[in-house]
């Protein structure tokens, strides 16, 4: 699920896949890599949660949310809220 503009969505999905592959045994490091990259590229206040079996309710800026599954069970939620 995403409400990001197409170009941002594609870049963010590629970043998430790269981070999850690079840090396949460390979700915290993958989330940190995604957050720091998003902060540099699209301005500050990005948040990232990576894990299995979690629920969430968030407030986010319009056109700044991405929620995807990686490898079947690993969920990645990226959003901006300042």
mmCIF file with all atom_site columns, C-alpha atoms in Angstrom:
data_model
loop_
_atom_site.group_PDB
_atom_site.id
_atom_site.type_symbol
_atom_site.label_atom_id
_atom_site.label_alt_id
_atom_site.label_comp_id
_atom_site.label_asym_id
_atom_site.label_entity_id
_atom_site.label_seq_id
_atom_site.pdbx_PDB_ins_code
_atom_site.Cartn_x
_atom_site.Cartn_y
_atom_site.Cartn_z
_atom_site.occupancy
_atom_site.B_iso_or_equiv
_atom_site.pdbx_formal_charge
_atom_site.auth_seq_id
_atom_site.auth_comp_id
_atom_site.auth_asym_id
_atom_site.auth_atom_id
_atom_site.pdbx_PDB_model_num
ATOM 1  C CA . UNK A 1 1  ? 0.000  0.000   0.000  1.00 0.00 ? 1  UNK A CA 1
ATOM 2  C CA . UNK A 1 2  ? 1.295  3.478   -0.798 1.00 0.00 ? 2  UNK A CA 1
ATOM 3  C CA . UNK A 1 3  ? 0.105  7.009   -1.415 1.00 0.00 ? 3  UNK A CA 1
ATOM 4  C CA . UNK A 1 4  ? 3.539  8.234   -2.561 1.00 0.00 ? 4  UNK A CA 1
ATOM 5  C CA . UNK A 1 5  ? 4.077  9.716   -6.008 1.00 0.00 ? 5  UNK A CA 1
ATOM 6  C CA . UNK A 1 6  ? 5.213  7.017   -8.466 1.00 0.00 ? 6  UNK A CA 1
ATOM 7  C CA . UNK A 1 7  ? 8.885  8.070   -8.649 1.00 0.00 ? 7  UNK A CA 1
ATOM 8  C CA . UNK A 1 8  ? 9.276  8.316   -4.854 1.00 0.00 ? 8  UNK A CA 1
ATOM 9  C CA . UNK A 1 9  ? 7.455  5.012   -4.367 1.00 0.00 ? 9  UNK A CA 1
ATOM 10 C CA . UNK A 1 10 ? 9.738  3.142   -6.795 1.00 0.00 ? 10 UNK A CA 1
ATOM 11 C CA . UNK A 1 11 ? 12.894 4.615   -5.204 1.00 0.00 ? 11 UNK A CA 1
ATOM 12 C CA . UNK A 1 12 ? 11.662 3.811   -1.695 1.00 0.00 ? 12 UNK A CA 1
ATOM 13 C CA . UNK A 1 13 ? 10.736 0.226   -2.614 1.00 0.00 ? 13 UNK A CA 1
ATOM 14 C CA . UNK A 1 14 ? 14.179 -0.328  -4.153 1.00 0.00 ? 14 UNK A CA 1
ATOM 15 C CA . UNK A 1 15 ? 15.802 1.128   -1.024 1.00 0.00 ? 15 UNK A CA 1
ATOM 16 C CA . UNK A 1 16 ? 13.736 -1.166  1.234  1.00 0.00 ? 16 UNK A CA 1
ATOM 17 C CA . UNK A 1 17 ? 14.673 -4.266  -0.779 1.00 0.00 ? 17 UNK A CA 1
ATOM 18 C CA . UNK A 1 18 ? 18.375 -3.288  -0.768 1.00 0.00 ? 18 UNK A CA 1
ATOM 19 C CA . UNK A 1 19 ? 18.382 -2.657  2.999  1.00 0.00 ? 19 UNK A CA 1
ATOM 20 C CA . UNK A 1 20 ? 16.486 -5.872  3.829  1.00 0.00 ? 20 UNK A CA 1
ATOM 21 C CA . UNK A 1 21 ? 18.869 -7.917  1.668  1.00 0.00 ? 21 UNK A CA 1
ATOM 22 C CA . UNK A 1 22 ? 22.000 -6.219  3.062  1.00 0.00 ? 22 UNK A CA 1
ATOM 23 C CA . UNK A 1 23 ? 20.892 -6.596  6.696  1.00 0.00 ? 23 UNK A CA 1
ATOM 24 C CA . UNK A 1 24 ? 18.897 -9.827  6.389  1.00 0.00 ? 24 UNK A CA 1
ATOM 25 C CA . UNK A 1 25 ? 19.601 -10.756 10.041 1.00 0.00 ? 25 UNK A CA 1
ATOM 26 C CA . UNK A 1 26 ? 19.283 -7.263  11.539 1.00 0.00 ? 26 UNK A CA 1
ATOM 27 C CA . UNK A 1 27 ? 15.988 -5.418  11.046 1.00 0.00 ? 27 UNK A CA 1
ATOM 28 C CA . UNK A 1 28 ? 17.170 -2.517  13.205 1.00 0.00 ? 28 UNK A CA 1
ATOM 29 C CA . UNK A 1 29 ? 20.152 -1.799  10.925 1.00 0.00 ? 29 UNK A CA 1
ATOM 30 C CA . UNK A 1 30 ? 17.955 -2.106  7.816  1.00 0.00 ? 30 UNK A CA 1
ATOM 31 C CA . UNK A 1 31 ? 15.430 0.360   9.282  1.00 0.00 ? 31 UNK A CA 1
ATOM 32 C CA . UNK A 1 32 ? 18.234 2.777   10.219 1.00 0.00 ? 32 UNK A CA 1
ATOM 33 C CA . UNK A 1 33 ? 19.667 2.644   6.677  1.00 0.00 ? 33 UNK A CA 1
ATOM 34 C CA . UNK A 1 34 ? 16.231 3.334   5.139  1.00 0.00 ? 34 UNK A CA 1
ATOM 35 C CA . UNK A 1 35 ? 15.458 6.174   7.565  1.00 0.00 ? 35 UNK A CA 1
ATOM 36 C CA . UNK A 1 36 ? 18.822 7.920   7.088  1.00 0.00 ? 36 UNK A CA 1
ATOM 37 C CA . UNK A 1 37 ? 18.604 7.645   3.291  1.00 0.00 ? 37 UNK A CA 1
ATOM 38 C CA . UNK A 1 38 ? 15.018 8.960   3.209  1.00 0.00 ? 38 UNK A CA 1
ATOM 39 C CA . UNK A 1 39 ? 15.955 11.866  5.525  1.00 0.00 ? 39 UNK A CA 1
ATOM 40 C CA . UNK A 1 40 ? 18.790 12.893  3.193  1.00 0.00 ? 40 UNK A CA 1
ATOM 41 C CA . UNK A 1 41 ? 16.838 12.484  -0.042 1.00 0.00 ? 41 UNK A CA 1
ATOM 42 C CA . UNK A 1 42 ? 13.325 13.688  0.911  1.00 0.00 ? 42 UNK A CA 1
ATOM 43 C CA . UNK A 1 43 ? 13.837 15.847  4.028  1.00 0.00 ? 43 UNK A CA 1
ATOM 44 C CA . UNK A 1 44 ? 13.757 14.917  7.704  1.00 0.00 ? 44 UNK A CA 1
ATOM 45 C CA . UNK A 1 45 ? 11.158 13.250  9.955  1.00 0.00 ? 45 UNK A CA 1
ATOM 46 C CA . UNK A 1 46 ? 10.971 9.813   8.271  1.00 0.00 ? 46 UNK A CA 1
ATOM 47 C CA . UNK A 1 47 ? 10.119 6.768   10.388 1.00 0.00 ? 47 UNK A CA 1
ATOM 48 C CA . UNK A 1 48 ? 10.647 3.081   9.575  1.00 0.00 ? 48 UNK A CA 1
ATOM 49 C CA . UNK A 1 49 ? 9.355  -0.091  11.217 1.00 0.00 ? 49 UNK A CA 1
ATOM 50 C CA . UNK A 1 50 ? 10.472 -3.536  10.028 1.00 0.00 ? 50 UNK A CA 1
ATOM 51 C CA . UNK A 1 51 ? 9.253  -6.805  11.509 1.00 0.00 ? 51 UNK A CA 1
ATOM 52 C CA . UNK A 1 52 ? 6.802  -9.686  11.518 1.00 0.00 ? 52 UNK A CA 1
ATOM 53 C CA . UNK A 1 53 ? 3.362  -9.831  13.098 1.00 0.00 ? 53 UNK A CA 1
ATOM 54 C CA . UNK A 1 54 ? 2.838  -6.205  14.102 1.00 0.00 ? 54 UNK A CA 1
ATOM 55 C CA . UNK A 1 55 ? -0.102 -3.860  13.759 1.00 0.00 ? 55 UNK A CA 1
ATOM 56 C CA . UNK A 1 56 ? -0.009 -0.085  13.617 1.00 0.00 ? 56 UNK A CA 1
ATOM 57 C CA . UNK A 1 57 ? -2.043 3.065   13.558 1.00 0.00 ? 57 UNK A CA 1
ATOM 58 C CA . UNK A 1 58 ? -0.125 6.148   12.455 1.00 0.00 ? 58 UNK A CA 1
ATOM 59 C CA . UNK A 1 59 ? -0.596 9.761   11.460 1.00 0.00 ? 59 UNK A CA 1
ATOM 60 C CA . UNK A 1 60 ? 1.445  10.667  8.396  1.00 0.00 ? 60 UNK A CA 1
ATOM 61 C CA . UNK A 1 61 ? 1.869  13.468  5.903  1.00 0.00 ? 61 UNK A CA 1
ATOM 62 C CA . UNK A 1 62 ? -0.208 13.001  2.750  1.00 0.00 ? 62 UNK A CA 1
ATOM 63 C CA . UNK A 1 63 ? 1.684  11.280  -0.090 1.00 0.00 ? 63 UNK A CA 1
ATOM 64 C CA . UNK A 1 64 ? 4.392  10.035  2.306  1.00 0.00 ? 64 UNK A CA 1
ATOM 65 C CA . UNK A 1 65 ? 3.430  6.464   3.276  1.00 0.00 ? 65 UNK A CA 1
ATOM 66 C CA . UNK A 1 66 ? 4.661  3.085   2.044  1.00 0.00 ? 66 UNK A CA 1
ATOM 67 C CA . UNK A 1 67 ? 3.751  -0.316  3.501  1.00 0.00 ? 67 UNK A CA 1
ATOM 68 C CA . UNK A 1 68 ? 5.098  -3.446  1.836  1.00 0.00 ? 68 UNK A CA 1
ATOM 69 C CA . UNK A 1 69 ? 6.038  -7.066  2.482  1.00 0.00 ? 69 UNK A CA 1
ATOM 70 C CA . UNK A 1 70 ? 9.532  -8.341  1.755  1.00 0.00 ? 70 UNK A CA 1
ATOM 71 C CA . UNK A 1 71 ? 10.207 -12.049 1.274  1.00 0.00 ? 71 UNK A CA 1
ATOM 72 C CA . UNK A 1 72 ? 6.665  -13.042 2.192  1.00 0.00 ? 72 UNK A CA 1
ATOM 73 C CA . UNK A 1 73 ? 6.494  -12.373 5.946  1.00 0.00 ? 73 UNK A CA 1
ATOM 74 C CA . UNK A 1 74 ? 8.705  -9.364  6.698  1.00 0.00 ? 74 UNK A CA 1
ATOM 75 C CA . UNK A 1 75 ? 6.689  -6.133  6.723  1.00 0.00 ? 75 UNK A CA 1
ATOM 76 C CA . UNK A 1 76 ? 8.229  -2.699  6.123  1.00 0.00 ? 76 UNK A CA 1
ATOM 77 C CA . UNK A 1 77 ? 6.369  0.509   6.964  1.00 0.00 ? 77 UNK A CA 1
ATOM 78 C CA . UNK A 1 78 ? 7.923  3.844   5.948  1.00 0.00 ? 78 UNK A CA 1
ATOM 79 C CA . UNK A 1 79 ? 6.194  7.156   6.673  1.00 0.00 ? 79 UNK A CA 1
ATOM 80 C CA . UNK A 1 80 ? 6.886  10.841  7.199  1.00 0.00 ? 80 UNK A CA 1
ATOM 81 C CA . UNK A 1 81 ? 5.483  12.770  10.143 1.00 0.00 ? 81 UNK A CA 1
ATOM 82 C CA . UNK A 1 82 ? 7.093  15.968  11.400 1.00 0.00 ? 82 UNK A CA 1
#
